[in-house]
Tab-separated table of C-alpha atoms in Angstrom:
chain	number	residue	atom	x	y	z
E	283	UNK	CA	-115.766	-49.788	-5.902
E	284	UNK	CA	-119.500	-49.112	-5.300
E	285	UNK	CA	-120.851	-51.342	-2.773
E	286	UNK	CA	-124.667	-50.853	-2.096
E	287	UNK	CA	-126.571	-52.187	0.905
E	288	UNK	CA	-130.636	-51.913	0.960
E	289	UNK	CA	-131.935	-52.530	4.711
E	290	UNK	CA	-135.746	-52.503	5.072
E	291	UNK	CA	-138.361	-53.087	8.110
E	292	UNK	CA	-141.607	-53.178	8.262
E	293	UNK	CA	-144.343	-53.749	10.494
E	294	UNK	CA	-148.356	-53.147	9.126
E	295	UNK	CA	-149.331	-53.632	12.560
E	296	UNK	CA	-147.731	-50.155	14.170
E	297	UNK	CA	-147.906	-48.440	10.341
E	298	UNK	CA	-143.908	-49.230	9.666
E	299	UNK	CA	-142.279	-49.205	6.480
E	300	UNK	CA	-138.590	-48.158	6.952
E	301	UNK	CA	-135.439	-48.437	4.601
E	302	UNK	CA	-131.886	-47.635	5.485
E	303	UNK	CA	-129.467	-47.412	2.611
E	304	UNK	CA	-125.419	-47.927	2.640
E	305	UNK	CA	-123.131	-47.132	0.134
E	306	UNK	CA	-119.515	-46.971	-0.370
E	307	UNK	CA	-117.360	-44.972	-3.306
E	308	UNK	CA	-114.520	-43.812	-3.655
E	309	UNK	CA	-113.549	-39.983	-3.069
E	310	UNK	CA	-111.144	-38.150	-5.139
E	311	UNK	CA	-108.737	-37.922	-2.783
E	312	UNK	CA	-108.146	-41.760	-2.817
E	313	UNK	CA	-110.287	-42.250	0.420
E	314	UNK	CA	-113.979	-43.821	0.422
E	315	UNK	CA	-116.989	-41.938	1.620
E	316	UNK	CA	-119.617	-43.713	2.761
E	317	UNK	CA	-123.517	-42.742	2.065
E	318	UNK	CA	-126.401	-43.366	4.446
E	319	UNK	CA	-129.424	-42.818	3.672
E	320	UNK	CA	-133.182	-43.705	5.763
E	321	UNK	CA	-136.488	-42.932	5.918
E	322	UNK	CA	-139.602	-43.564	5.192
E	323	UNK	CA	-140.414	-46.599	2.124
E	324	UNK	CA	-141.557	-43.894	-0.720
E	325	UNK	CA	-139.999	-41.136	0.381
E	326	UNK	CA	-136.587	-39.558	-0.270
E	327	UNK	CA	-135.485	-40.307	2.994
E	328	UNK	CA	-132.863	-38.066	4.653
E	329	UNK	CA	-128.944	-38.962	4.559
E	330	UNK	CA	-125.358	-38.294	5.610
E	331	UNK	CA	-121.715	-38.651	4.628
E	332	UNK	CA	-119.145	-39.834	6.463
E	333	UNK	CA	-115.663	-39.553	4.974
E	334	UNK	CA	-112.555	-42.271	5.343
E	335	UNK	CA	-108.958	-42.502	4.836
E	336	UNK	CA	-109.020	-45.724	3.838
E	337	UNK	CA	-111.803	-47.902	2.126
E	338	UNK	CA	-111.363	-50.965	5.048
E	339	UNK	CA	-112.184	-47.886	7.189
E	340	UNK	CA	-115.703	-47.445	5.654
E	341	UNK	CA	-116.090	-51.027	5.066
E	342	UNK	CA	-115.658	-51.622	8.602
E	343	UNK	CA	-117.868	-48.402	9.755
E	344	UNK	CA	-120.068	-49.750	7.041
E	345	UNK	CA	-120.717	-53.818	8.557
E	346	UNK	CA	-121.060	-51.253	12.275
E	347	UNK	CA	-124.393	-49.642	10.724
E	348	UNK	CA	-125.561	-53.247	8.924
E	349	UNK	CA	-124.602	-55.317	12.322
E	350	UNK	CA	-126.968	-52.340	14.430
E	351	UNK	CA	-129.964	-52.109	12.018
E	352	UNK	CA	-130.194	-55.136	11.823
E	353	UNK	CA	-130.656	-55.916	15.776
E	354	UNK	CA	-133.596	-53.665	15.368
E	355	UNK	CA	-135.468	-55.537	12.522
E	356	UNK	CA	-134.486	-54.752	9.482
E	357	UNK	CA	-133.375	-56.951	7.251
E	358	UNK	CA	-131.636	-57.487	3.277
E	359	UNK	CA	-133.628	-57.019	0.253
E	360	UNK	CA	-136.426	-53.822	-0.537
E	361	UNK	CA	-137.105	-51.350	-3.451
């Protein structure tokens, strides 16, 4: 179970080029952990972990973060 999510926005006129990046796998303790990652387009990007019980947990967490970014602008699709 590795689900991937690629969020980008961009915007040439105010010099924006932004990705966001979701993932979900599983732990070894039979919970998920869910990777975010954002930043710049071309760049590393910073991230975090957030660890889950249970994988509906993440997934749930998970569609939070997609449902948020992409009220701001971003949208599917990028590198």
């Amino acid at each position: 179970m590795h689900d991937s999510v690629h969020l980008t926005r961009c915007d040439p006129l105010c010099n924006m080029a932004r990705f966001y990046r979701l993932e979900i796998a599983p732990d070894l303790f039979g919970g998920a952990v869910l990777l975010r990652q954002w930043g710049r387009i071309g760049t590393e990007g910073q991230g975090r972990r957030d660890w889950y019980s249970e994988a509906g947990a993440a997934r749930a967490a998970c569609d939070g973060w997609i449902r948020r970014k992409c009220a701001r602008g971003y949208q599917a699709g990028g590198m």
